[in-house]
PDB file of C-alpha atoms in Angstrom:
ATOM      1  CA  UNK A   1     102.626 107.041  86.148  1.00 95.00           C
ATOM      2  CA  UNK A   2     102.395 107.768  89.880  1.00 97.00           C
ATOM      3  CA  UNK A   3     103.108 111.453  89.360  1.00 97.00           C
ATOM      4  CA  UNK A   4     100.054 111.512  87.096  1.00 97.00           C
ATOM      5  CA  UNK A   5      98.004 109.593  89.670  1.00 98.00           C
ATOM      6  CA  UNK A   6      98.967 111.878  92.568  1.00 98.00           C
ATOM      7  CA  UNK A   7      99.007 115.043  90.465  1.00 96.00           C
ATOM      8  CA  UNK A   8     102.518 116.208  91.446  1.00 95.00           C
ATOM      9  CA  UNK A   9     106.004 114.841  92.225  1.00 96.00           C
ATOM     10  CA  UNK A  10     105.123 114.762  95.940  1.00 97.00           C
ATOM     11  CA  UNK A  11     102.045 114.705  98.161  1.00 97.00           C
ATOM     12  CA  UNK A  12     103.309 116.441 101.315  1.00 95.00           C
ATOM     13  CA  UNK A  13     101.519 119.788 101.707  1.00 94.00           C
ATOM     14  CA  UNK A  14     104.487 121.354 103.537  1.00 88.00           C
ATOM     15  CA  UNK A  15     106.089 122.757 100.376  1.00 87.00           C
ATOM     16  CA  UNK A  16     103.104 124.806  99.242  1.00 80.00           C
ATOM     17  CA  UNK A  17     104.559 127.818 101.075  1.00 80.00           C
ATOM     18  CA  UNK A  18     108.234 126.915 101.497  1.00 87.00           C
ATOM     19  CA  UNK A  19     110.525 125.187  98.992  1.00 93.00           C
ATOM     20  CA  UNK A  20     113.245 122.790 100.192  1.00 96.00           C
ATOM     21  CA  UNK A  21     116.838 123.680  99.382  1.00 96.00           C
ATOM     22  CA  UNK A  22     118.584 120.306  99.681  1.00 98.00           C
ATOM     23  CA  UNK A  23     116.858 117.148  98.423  1.00 98.00           C
ATOM     24  CA  UNK A  24     117.929 113.486  98.571  1.00 99.00           C
ATOM     25  CA  UNK A  25     116.406 110.819  96.325  1.00 98.00           C
ATOM     26  CA  UNK A  26     117.241 107.376  97.728  1.00 96.00           C
ATOM     27  CA  UNK A  27     117.348 104.414  95.314  1.00 95.00           C
ATOM     28  CA  UNK A  28     117.084 107.000  92.561  1.00 96.00           C
ATOM     29  CA  UNK A  29     117.466 104.731  89.503  1.00 95.00           C
ATOM     30  CA  UNK A  30     117.280 106.945  86.422  1.00 96.00           C
ATOM     31  CA  UNK A  31     116.536 110.006  88.614  1.00 97.00           C
ATOM     32  CA  UNK A  32     113.316 110.714  86.729  1.00 96.00           C
ATOM     33  CA  UNK A  33     111.741 111.925  89.957  1.00 97.00           C
ATOM     34  CA  UNK A  34     114.550 114.402  90.708  1.00 98.00           C
ATOM     35  CA  UNK A  35     114.231 115.851  87.214  1.00 97.00           C
ATOM     36  CA  UNK A  36     110.450 116.203  87.519  1.00 96.00           C
ATOM     37  CA  UNK A  37     110.729 117.667  91.001  1.00 96.00           C
ATOM     38  CA  UNK A  38     113.260 120.226  89.790  1.00 95.00           C
ATOM     39  CA  UNK A  39     110.884 121.262  86.996  1.00 94.00           C
ATOM     40  CA  UNK A  40     108.105 121.620  89.577  1.00 93.00           C
ATOM     41  CA  UNK A  41     110.118 123.838  91.915  1.00 92.00           C
ATOM     42  CA  UNK A  42     111.510 125.941  89.058  1.00 89.00           C
ATOM     43  CA  UNK A  43     108.030 127.343  88.500  1.00 87.00           C
ATOM     44  CA  UNK A  44     108.416 129.350  91.701  1.00 83.00           C
ATOM     45  CA  UNK A  45     111.947 130.421  90.808  1.00 82.00           C
ATOM     46  CA  UNK A  46     113.444 128.398  93.654  1.00 83.00           C
ATOM     47  CA  UNK A  47     116.965 127.002  93.464  1.00 88.00           C
ATOM     48  CA  UNK A  48     117.191 123.456  94.828  1.00 95.00           C
ATOM     49  CA  UNK A  49     120.147 121.073  94.975  1.00 98.00           C
ATOM     50  CA  UNK A  50     119.497 117.366  94.391  1.00 98.00           C
ATOM     51  CA  UNK A  51     121.485 114.320  95.465  1.00 98.00           C
ATOM     52  CA  UNK A  52     120.690 110.863  94.121  1.00 98.00           C
ATOM     53  CA  UNK A  53     121.903 107.632  95.707  1.00 98.00           C
ATOM     54  CA  UNK A  54     121.793 104.129  94.259  1.00 96.00           C
ATOM     55  CA  UNK A  55     123.873 100.972  94.017  1.00 95.00           C
ATOM     56  CA  UNK A  56     124.571 101.520  90.302  1.00 95.00           C
ATOM     57  CA  UNK A  57     124.992 104.718  88.226  1.00 96.00           C
ATOM     58  CA  UNK A  58     121.856 104.498  86.079  1.00 95.00           C
ATOM     59  CA  UNK A  59     121.090 108.213  86.108  1.00 95.00           C
ATOM     60  CA  UNK A  60     122.452 110.537  83.415  1.00 94.00           C
ATOM     61  CA  UNK A  61     124.445 113.633  84.323  1.00 94.00           C
ATOM     62  CA  UNK A  62     121.531 115.914  85.131  1.00 95.00           C
ATOM     63  CA  UNK A  63     123.844 118.898  85.498  1.00 96.00           C
ATOM     64  CA  UNK A  64     123.752 119.064  81.702  1.00 94.00           C
ATOM     65  CA  UNK A  65     120.001 119.660  81.975  1.00 90.00           C
ATOM     66  CA  UNK A  66     120.448 122.548  84.356  1.00 90.00           C
ATOM     67  CA  UNK A  67     119.990 120.681  87.651  1.00 94.00           C
ATOM     68  CA  UNK A  68     122.244 121.168  90.644  1.00 97.00           C
ATOM     69  CA  UNK A  69     122.834 117.404  90.794  1.00 98.00           C
ATOM     70  CA  UNK A  70     125.179 115.043  92.636  1.00 98.00           C
ATOM     71  CA  UNK A  71     125.129 111.265  92.293  1.00 98.00           C
ATOM     72  CA  UNK A  72     126.442 108.998  95.066  1.00 98.00           C
ATOM     73  CA  UNK A  73     127.017 105.316  94.317  1.00 98.00           C
ATOM     74  CA  UNK A  74     126.404 103.371  97.508  1.00 96.00           C
ATOM     75  CA  UNK A  75     125.127 100.021  98.769  1.00 91.00           C
ATOM     76  CA  UNK A  76     122.097 100.582 101.017  1.00 86.00           C
ATOM     77  CA  UNK A  77     123.060  97.530 103.050  1.00 81.00           C
ATOM     78  CA  UNK A  78     125.548  99.881 104.682  1.00 87.00           C
ATOM     79  CA  UNK A  79     125.034 103.050 106.683  1.00 91.00           C
ATOM     80  CA  UNK A  80     124.209 105.935 104.360  1.00 95.00           C
ATOM     81  CA  UNK A  81     127.250 108.151 103.683  1.00 97.00           C
ATOM     82  CA  UNK A  82     125.890 111.500 104.845  1.00 98.00           C
ATOM     83  CA  UNK A  83     126.141 113.454 108.109  1.00 98.00           C
ATOM     84  CA  UNK A  84     123.147 113.885 110.393  1.00 98.00           C
ATOM     85  CA  UNK A  85     120.487 116.435 109.402  1.00 98.00           C
ATOM     86  CA  UNK A  86     121.963 116.999 105.949  1.00 98.00           C
ATOM     87  CA  UNK A  87     118.718 117.294 103.920  1.00 98.00           C
ATOM     88  CA  UNK A  88     115.351 118.992 104.237  1.00 96.00           C
ATOM     89  CA  UNK A  89     113.503 116.677 101.814  1.00 98.00           C
ATOM     90  CA  UNK A  90     114.128 112.950 101.370  1.00 98.00           C
ATOM     91  CA  UNK A  91     112.176 110.959  98.791  1.00 98.00           C
ATOM     92  CA  UNK A  92     112.101 107.163  98.411  1.00 97.00           C
ATOM     93  CA  UNK A  93     110.204 105.370  95.649  1.00 96.00           C
ATOM     94  CA  UNK A  94     109.782 101.643  94.953  1.00 94.00           C
ATOM     95  CA  UNK A  95     112.537 100.659  97.382  1.00 91.00           C
ATOM     96  CA  UNK A  96     110.720  97.787  99.111  1.00 88.00           C
ATOM     97  CA  UNK A  97     112.482  95.232  96.899  1.00 83.00           C
ATOM     98  CA  UNK A  98     115.814  96.522  98.299  1.00 79.00           C
ATOM     99  CA  UNK A  99     115.007  96.318 102.000  1.00 64.00           C
ATOM    100  CA  UNK A 100     115.553  92.648 102.845  1.00 56.00           C
ATOM    101  CA  UNK A 101     119.300  92.968 103.392  1.00 50.00           C
ATOM    102  CA  UNK A 102     119.670  96.701 103.919  1.00 50.00           C
ATOM    103  CA  UNK A 103     119.831  99.120 106.799  1.00 50.00           C
ATOM    104  CA  UNK A 104     116.110  99.754 106.194  1.00 56.00           C
ATOM    105  CA  UNK A 105     114.973  96.280 107.286  1.00 60.00           C
ATOM    106  CA  UNK A 106     115.214  96.489 111.077  1.00 65.00           C
ATOM    107  CA  UNK A 107     114.448 100.214 111.258  1.00 78.00           C
ATOM    108  CA  UNK A 108     112.851 101.255 107.938  1.00 86.00           C
ATOM    109  CA  UNK A 109     112.772 104.995 108.594  1.00 94.00           C
ATOM    110  CA  UNK A 110     115.690 105.312 111.017  1.00 93.00           C
ATOM    111  CA  UNK A 111     118.409 106.220 108.511  1.00 93.00           C
ATOM    112  CA  UNK A 112     116.282 108.658 106.474  1.00 95.00           C
ATOM    113  CA  UNK A 113     115.197 110.379 109.690  1.00 97.00           C
ATOM    114  CA  UNK A 114     118.821 110.635 110.813  1.00 97.00           C
ATOM    115  CA  UNK A 115     119.641 112.538 107.628  1.00 98.00           C
ATOM    116  CA  UNK A 116     116.606 114.821 107.856  1.00 98.00           C
ATOM    117  CA  UNK A 117     116.725 118.273 109.409  1.00 98.00           C
ATOM    118  CA  UNK A 118     114.128 119.387 111.931  1.00 97.00           C
ATOM    119  CA  UNK A 119     111.126 120.559 109.928  1.00 96.00           C
ATOM    120  CA  UNK A 120     112.244 118.529 106.913  1.00 97.00           C
ATOM    121  CA  UNK A 121     109.996 116.102 105.069  1.00 98.00           C
ATOM    122  CA  UNK A 122     110.344 112.380 104.384  1.00 98.00           C
ATOM    123  CA  UNK A 123     108.103 110.969 101.643  1.00 98.00           C
ATOM    124  CA  UNK A 124     107.833 107.349 100.473  1.00 98.00           C
ATOM    125  CA  UNK A 125     105.972 105.974  97.429  1.00 98.00           C
ATOM    126  CA  UNK A 126     105.457 102.285  96.715  1.00 97.00           C
ATOM    127  CA  UNK A 127     103.025  99.701  95.344  1.00 98.00           C
ATOM    128  CA  UNK A 128     101.970  96.198  96.358  1.00 98.00           C
ATOM    129  CA  UNK A 129     103.211  93.114  94.523  1.00 98.00           C
ATOM    130  CA  UNK A 130     100.070  91.085  95.207  1.00 98.00           C
ATOM    131  CA  UNK A 131      97.004  92.022  93.171  1.00 99.00           C
ATOM    132  CA  UNK A 132      93.417  92.176  94.383  1.00 99.00           C
ATOM    133  CA  UNK A 133      90.015  92.829  92.831  1.00 99.00           C
ATOM    134  CA  UNK A 134      88.181  96.035  93.696  1.00 98.00           C
ATOM    135  CA  UNK A 135      84.507  95.293  94.366  1.00 97.00           C
ATOM    136  CA  UNK A 136      81.703  97.443  92.897  1.00 95.00           C
ATOM    137  CA  UNK A 137      80.882 100.922  94.167  1.00 91.00           C
ATOM    138  CA  UNK A 138      83.688 101.411  96.720  1.00 95.00           C
ATOM    139  CA  UNK A 139      83.088 104.230  99.217  1.00 94.00           C
ATOM    140  CA  UNK A 140      85.189 107.364  99.251  1.00 94.00           C
ATOM    141  CA  UNK A 141      88.094 107.119 101.705  1.00 94.00           C
ATOM    142  CA  UNK A 142      87.169 109.147 104.786  1.00 92.00           C
ATOM    143  CA  UNK A 143      89.153 112.320 105.279  1.00 91.00           C
ATOM    144  CA  UNK A 144      90.103 112.635 101.612  1.00 94.00           C
ATOM    145  CA  UNK A 145      90.368 116.272 100.541  1.00 94.00           C
ATOM    146  CA  UNK A 146      88.272 117.685  97.730  1.00 96.00           C
ATOM    147  CA  UNK A 147      91.419 118.230  95.671  1.00 95.00           C
ATOM    148  CA  UNK A 148      92.440 114.584  96.046  1.00 96.00           C
ATOM    149  CA  UNK A 149      88.941 113.434  95.132  1.00 96.00           C
ATOM    150  CA  UNK A 150      88.984 115.598  92.027  1.00 96.00           C
ATOM    151  CA  UNK A 151      92.364 114.141  91.086  1.00 97.00           C
ATOM    152  CA  UNK A 152      91.007 110.608  91.484  1.00 97.00           C
ATOM    153  CA  UNK A 153      87.999 111.466  89.352  1.00 95.00           C
ATOM    154  CA  UNK A 154      90.201 113.049  86.676  1.00 97.00           C
ATOM    155  CA  UNK A 155      92.447 109.981  86.498  1.00 97.00           C
ATOM    156  CA  UNK A 156      89.738 107.318  86.777  1.00 97.00           C
ATOM    157  CA  UNK A 157      91.241 105.895  89.969  1.00 98.00           C
ATOM    158  CA  UNK A 158      89.805 105.070  93.398  1.00 98.00           C
ATOM    159  CA  UNK A 159      90.804 106.223  96.868  1.00 98.00           C
ATOM    160  CA  UNK A 160      91.559 103.439  99.362  1.00 98.00           C
ATOM    161  CA  UNK A 161      90.764 103.179 103.062  1.00 96.00           C
ATOM    162  CA  UNK A 162      90.230 100.361 105.540  1.00 94.00           C
ATOM    163  CA  UNK A 163      86.600 100.284 104.389  1.00 95.00           C
ATOM    164  CA  UNK A 164      87.396  99.752 100.704  1.00 97.00           C
ATOM    165  CA  UNK A 165      85.930  96.386  99.602  1.00 98.00           C
ATOM    166  CA  UNK A 166      88.412  94.007  97.969  1.00 98.00           C
ATOM    167  CA  UNK A 167      88.359  90.361  96.934  1.00 98.00           C
ATOM    168  CA  UNK A 168      91.085  88.044  95.731  1.00 98.00           C
ATOM    169  CA  UNK A 169      92.173  88.369  92.112  1.00 98.00           C
ATOM    170  CA  UNK A 170      89.652  86.738  89.771  1.00 98.00           C
ATOM    171  CA  UNK A 171      91.921  86.266  86.766  1.00 98.00           C
ATOM    172  CA  UNK A 172      93.515  82.808  86.840  1.00 98.00           C
ATOM    173  CA  UNK A 173      96.885  84.031  85.586  1.00 99.00           C
ATOM    174  CA  UNK A 174      97.029  86.703  88.271  1.00 99.00           C
ATOM    175  CA  UNK A 175      96.018  84.092  90.848  1.00 99.00           C
ATOM    176  CA  UNK A 176      98.989  82.023  89.687  1.00 99.00           C
ATOM    177  CA  UNK A 177     101.290  85.018  89.891  1.00 99.00           C
ATOM    178  CA  UNK A 178     100.080  85.961  93.386  1.00 99.00           C
ATOM    179  CA  UNK A 179     100.746  82.451  94.664  1.00 98.00           C
ATOM    180  CA  UNK A 180     104.225  82.260  93.164  1.00 98.00           C
ATOM    181  CA  UNK A 181     105.191  85.809  94.158  1.00 98.00           C
ATOM    182  CA  UNK A 182     104.117  85.189  97.744  1.00 97.00           C
ATOM    183  CA  UNK A 183     106.351  82.135  97.944  1.00 97.00           C
ATOM    184  CA  UNK A 184     109.301  83.690  96.100  1.00 97.00           C
ATOM    185  CA  UNK A 185     109.393  87.038  97.889  1.00 95.00           C
ATOM    186  CA  UNK A 186     108.848  85.605 101.354  1.00 93.00           C
ATOM    187  CA  UNK A 187     111.840  83.326 100.747  1.00 93.00           C
ATOM    188  CA  UNK A 188     113.913  86.482 100.181  1.00 90.00           C
ATOM    189  CA  UNK A 189     112.334  88.190 103.215  1.00 89.00           C
ATOM    190  CA  UNK A 190     110.674  90.797 100.998  1.00 91.00           C
ATOM    191  CA  UNK A 191     107.155  91.876 101.859  1.00 92.00           C
ATOM    192  CA  UNK A 192     104.509  91.336  99.184  1.00 95.00           C
ATOM    193  CA  UNK A 193     102.433  94.204 100.577  1.00 96.00           C
ATOM    194  CA  UNK A 194     104.790  97.177 101.030  1.00 95.00           C
ATOM    195  CA  UNK A 195     101.868  99.568 101.450  1.00 96.00           C
ATOM    196  CA  UNK A 196     100.873  97.962 104.760  1.00 96.00           C
ATOM    197  CA  UNK A 197     104.491  97.777 105.949  1.00 93.00           C
ATOM    198  CA  UNK A 198     105.184 101.431 105.173  1.00 95.00           C
ATOM    199  CA  UNK A 199     101.976 102.514 106.921  1.00 96.00           C
ATOM    200  CA  UNK A 200     103.087 100.623 110.032  1.00 95.00           C
ATOM    201  CA  UNK A 201     106.574 102.150 109.830  1.00 95.00           C
ATOM    202  CA  UNK A 202     105.191 105.698 109.769  1.00 97.00           C
ATOM    203  CA  UNK A 203     102.806 104.901 112.628  1.00 96.00           C
ATOM    204  CA  UNK A 204     105.700 103.481 114.654  1.00 95.00           C
ATOM    205  CA  UNK A 205     107.657 106.726 114.136  1.00 95.00           C
ATOM    206  CA  UNK A 206     104.703 108.989 114.952  1.00 95.00           C
ATOM    207  CA  UNK A 207     106.614 110.654 117.793  1.00 96.00           C
ATOM    208  CA  UNK A 208     109.358 111.673 115.342  1.00 97.00           C
ATOM    209  CA  UNK A 209     106.926 113.692 113.217  1.00 97.00           C
ATOM    210  CA  UNK A 210     105.116 116.920 113.958  1.00 96.00           C
ATOM    211  CA  UNK A 211     102.697 115.952 111.206  1.00 94.00           C
ATOM    212  CA  UNK A 212     102.269 113.007 108.847  1.00 95.00           C
ATOM    213  CA  UNK A 213      99.763 111.715 106.319  1.00 96.00           C
ATOM    214  CA  UNK A 214      99.158 109.326 103.455  1.00 97.00           C
ATOM    215  CA  UNK A 215      97.232 108.683 100.254  1.00 98.00           C
ATOM    216  CA  UNK A 216      96.262 105.240  98.995  1.00 98.00           C
ATOM    217  CA  UNK A 217      94.990 104.723  95.445  1.00 98.00           C
ATOM    218  CA  UNK A 218      93.669 101.737  93.470  1.00 99.00           C
ATOM    219  CA  UNK A 219      94.377 101.883  89.728  1.00 99.00           C
ATOM    220  CA  UNK A 220      92.189  99.500  87.697  1.00 98.00           C
ATOM    221  CA  UNK A 221      94.161  97.586  85.085  1.00 98.00           C
ATOM    222  CA  UNK A 222      91.509  98.094  82.402  1.00 98.00           C
ATOM    223  CA  UNK A 223      87.932  99.195  81.971  1.00 96.00           C
ATOM    224  CA  UNK A 224      85.955  97.353  84.644  1.00 97.00           C
ATOM    225  CA  UNK A 225      82.746  95.500  83.911  1.00 95.00           C
ATOM    226  CA  UNK A 226      80.796  96.878  86.875  1.00 95.00           C
ATOM    227  CA  UNK A 227      81.679 100.475  85.934  1.00 93.00           C
ATOM    228  CA  UNK A 228      79.541 100.001  82.824  1.00 88.00           C
ATOM    229  CA  UNK A 229      76.478  98.752  84.675  1.00 83.00           C
ATOM    230  CA  UNK A 230      73.448 101.085  84.949  1.00 73.00           C
ATOM    231  CA  UNK A 231      73.194 102.407  88.491  1.00 64.00           C
ATOM    232  CA  UNK A 232      76.914 102.178  89.169  1.00 65.00           C
ATOM    233  CA  UNK A 233      78.115 104.937  91.489  1.00 57.00           C
ATOM    234  CA  UNK A 234      81.181 107.057  91.023  1.00 54.00           C
ATOM    235  CA  UNK A 235      83.035 106.731  94.299  1.00 50.00           C
ATOM    236  CA  UNK A 236      85.567 109.363  93.332  1.00 48.00           C
ATOM    237  CA  UNK A 237      83.232 112.226  94.138  1.00 49.00           C
ATOM    238  CA  UNK A 238      81.725 113.364  97.436  1.00 52.00           C
ATOM    239  CA  UNK A 239      78.488 113.697  95.509  1.00 45.00           C
ATOM    240  CA  UNK A 240      78.208 110.069  94.451  1.00 47.00           C
ATOM    241  CA  UNK A 241      76.664 110.026  90.991  1.00 45.00           C
ATOM    242  CA  UNK A 242      74.456 107.187  89.848  1.00 45.00           C
ATOM    243  CA  UNK A 243      72.354 106.562  86.787  1.00 43.00           C
ATOM    244  CA  UNK A 244      69.719 104.018  87.845  1.00 44.00           C
ATOM    245  CA  UNK A 245      67.455 102.838  85.070  1.00 44.00           C
ATOM    246  CA  UNK A 246      68.926 105.104  82.415  1.00 45.00           C
ATOM    247  CA  UNK A 247      71.183 102.618  80.691  1.00 48.00           C
ATOM    248  CA  UNK A 248      74.015 105.138  81.005  1.00 52.00           C
ATOM    249  CA  UNK A 249      77.415 104.185  82.345  1.00 56.00           C
ATOM    250  CA  UNK A 250      80.680 105.764  83.238  1.00 68.00           C
ATOM    251  CA  UNK A 251      82.682 106.360  80.078  1.00 86.00           C
ATOM    252  CA  UNK A 252      86.426 106.662  80.521  1.00 94.00           C
ATOM    253  CA  UNK A 253      88.445 109.253  78.656  1.00 96.00           C
ATOM    254  CA  UNK A 254      91.400 108.316  76.478  1.00 97.00           C
ATOM    255  CA  UNK A 255      93.775 109.654  79.153  1.00 97.00           C
ATOM    256  CA  UNK A 256      92.118 107.516  81.823  1.00 97.00           C
ATOM    257  CA  UNK A 257      92.281 104.423  79.624  1.00 97.00           C
ATOM    258  CA  UNK A 258      95.940 105.157  78.860  1.00 98.00           C
ATOM    259  CA  UNK A 259      96.735 105.395  82.572  1.00 98.00           C
ATOM    260  CA  UNK A 260      95.100 102.032  83.202  1.00 98.00           C
ATOM    261  CA  UNK A 261      96.997 100.510  80.298  1.00 98.00           C
ATOM    262  CA  UNK A 262     100.218 101.853  81.803  1.00 98.00           C
ATOM    263  CA  UNK A 263      99.320 100.251  85.143  1.00 99.00           C
ATOM    264  CA  UNK A 264      98.664  96.949  83.371  1.00 99.00           C
ATOM    265  CA  UNK A 265     101.986  97.141  81.550  1.00 98.00           C
ATOM    266  CA  UNK A 266     103.672  97.880  84.886  1.00 98.00           C
ATOM    267  CA  UNK A 267     102.197  94.667  86.295  1.00 99.00           C
ATOM    268  CA  UNK A 268     103.248  92.630  83.248  1.00 98.00           C
ATOM    269  CA  UNK A 269     106.773  94.048  83.400  1.00 98.00           C
ATOM    270  CA  UNK A 270     106.975  93.308  87.125  1.00 98.00           C
ATOM    271  CA  UNK A 271     106.059  89.679  86.451  1.00 98.00           C
ATOM    272  CA  UNK A 272     108.672  89.571  83.698  1.00 98.00           C
ATOM    273  CA  UNK A 273     111.364  91.015  85.977  1.00 97.00           C
ATOM    274  CA  UNK A 274     110.604  88.394  88.642  1.00 97.00           C
ATOM    275  CA  UNK A 275     110.730  85.493  86.149  1.00 98.00           C
ATOM    276  CA  UNK A 276     113.731  83.628  87.669  1.00 98.00           C
ATOM    277  CA  UNK A 277     112.240  83.827  91.167  1.00 97.00           C
ATOM    278  CA  UNK A 278     108.767  82.799  89.973  1.00 98.00           C
ATOM    279  CA  UNK A 279     110.128  79.810  88.031  1.00 98.00           C
ATOM    280  CA  UNK A 280     111.969  78.654  91.131  1.00 97.00           C
ATOM    281  CA  UNK A 281     108.761  79.014  93.145  1.00 98.00           C
ATOM    282  CA  UNK A 282     106.497  77.137  90.715  1.00 97.00           C
ATOM    283  CA  UNK A 283     108.982  74.498  89.569  1.00 97.00           C
ATOM    284  CA  UNK A 284     108.246  75.096  85.889  1.00 97.00           C
ATOM    285  CA  UNK A 285     110.683  74.240  83.142  1.00 97.00           C
ATOM    286  CA  UNK A 286     111.495  77.005  80.672  1.00 97.00           C
ATOM    287  CA  UNK A 287     109.136  75.654  77.992  1.00 98.00           C
ATOM    288  CA  UNK A 288     106.273  75.408  80.470  1.00 98.00           C
ATOM    289  CA  UNK A 289     106.953  78.946  81.681  1.00 98.00           C
ATOM    290  CA  UNK A 290     107.086  80.278  78.127  1.00 98.00           C
ATOM    291  CA  UNK A 291     103.652  78.767  77.399  1.00 98.00           C
ATOM    292  CA  UNK A 292     102.201  80.245  80.585  1.00 99.00           C
ATOM    293  CA  UNK A 293     103.751  83.637  79.813  1.00 98.00           C
ATOM    294  CA  UNK A 294     102.404  83.684  76.255  1.00 98.00           C
ATOM    295  CA  UNK A 295      98.893  82.751  77.403  1.00 98.00           C
ATOM    296  CA  UNK A 296      99.016  85.236  80.268  1.00 99.00           C
ATOM    297  CA  UNK A 297     100.041  88.204  78.133  1.00 98.00           C
ATOM    298  CA  UNK A 298      97.410  87.362  75.518  1.00 98.00           C
ATOM    299  CA  UNK A 299      94.714  87.149  78.191  1.00 98.00           C
ATOM    300  CA  UNK A 300      95.670  90.380  79.953  1.00 98.00           C
ATOM    301  CA  UNK A 301      96.628  92.521  76.976  1.00 97.00           C
ATOM    302  CA  UNK A 302      94.215  91.317  74.285  1.00 96.00           C
ATOM    303  CA  UNK A 303      91.271  89.522  75.903  1.00 96.00           C
ATOM    304  CA  UNK A 304      90.182  91.940  78.671  1.00 94.00           C
ATOM    305  CA  UNK A 305      91.353  89.545  81.355  1.00 97.00           C
ATOM    306  CA  UNK A 306      91.143  92.164  84.108  1.00 98.00           C
ATOM    307  CA  UNK A 307      87.568  93.315  83.444  1.00 97.00           C
ATOM    308  CA  UNK A 308      86.432  91.969  86.834  1.00 97.00           C
ATOM    309  CA  UNK A 309      88.292  94.760  88.596  1.00 98.00           C
ATOM    310  CA  UNK A 310      91.881  93.757  89.340  1.00 99.00           C
ATOM    311  CA  UNK A 311      93.829  96.812  90.468  1.00 99.00           C
ATOM    312  CA  UNK A 312      97.348  97.994  91.177  1.00 99.00           C
ATOM    313  CA  UNK A 313      97.432  99.360  94.726  1.00 99.00           C
ATOM    314  CA  UNK A 314      99.799 102.283  95.275  1.00 99.00           C
ATOM    315  CA  UNK A 315     100.463 104.658  98.110  1.00 98.00           C
ATOM    316  CA  UNK A 316     102.293 107.761  99.291  1.00 98.00           C
ATOM    317  CA  UNK A 317     103.279 108.464 102.902  1.00 98.00           C
ATOM    318  CA  UNK A 318     104.927 111.577 104.270  1.00 98.00           C
ATOM    319  CA  UNK A 319     105.950 113.090 107.565  1.00 98.00           C
ATOM    320  CA  UNK A 320     107.476 116.369 108.741  1.00 97.00           C
ATOM    321  CA  UNK A 321     110.216 115.817 111.309  1.00 98.00           C
ATOM    322  CA  UNK A 322     109.947 117.490 114.694  1.00 96.00           C
TER     323      UNK A 322
END
């Protein structure tokens, strides 16, 4: 989903002219990213070697698919098993849930930077656990490139900056989830807003980078009521389009609707995966939880429960090491 949102397997502009030769995917899971990244670099005829690291061997043997692939099974609570300056591209996705007891907690970027060669790139993607509501007609994030704005417009998503107007989730089931997730994750010393934490980590390491940047995106979980109102503005274009008094409204394409449905399913599956922690936080019995779950899924998936503008907030951060 995020590769569709960002338009490529990575956001760092450094590889437009020069392809990396040795890539590390930390917390690689099924290694979907490594496979997609290999396909991307193959277009230029470049040969790239990939290493994936995770606590369990979930990835298939990608060598059978033509990748130069090595898998390393390792617990990230320990020092990473590579020499200094071993890689020229390190990618980390959705690893915030792993950081509470790992080497990343005290110094989130220290180990990846140790493994990165001078001139190499570190890129991190993640999303927030807590959900907010995007308010009508959000402004374009300042400094966003025309290409990124066009990508947001093509995907029906919204760029995020400090000026983006948000409110608390309006849907009662998502309010419940936010409250329980806050309590459950804080107990495990896991941040509920990884996007803010990662931004701070990159800012703290500013002296380690010759250049760094970020992209923040809000993905609505469904068609939003205020997008259909006459006079609504399209904040995904520098030329903000409005249709006052015409009765016209922004109509989403099937691809845009499918992306939002995928974001919604991602949220539902996240709630499902956190079930034991959420039950402990709310004190529900299993029957009570099952009733809440059934009502929640019906509301979100069948009854347009996110039409007020609840969004999944995602981000990408990158830096080129000095």
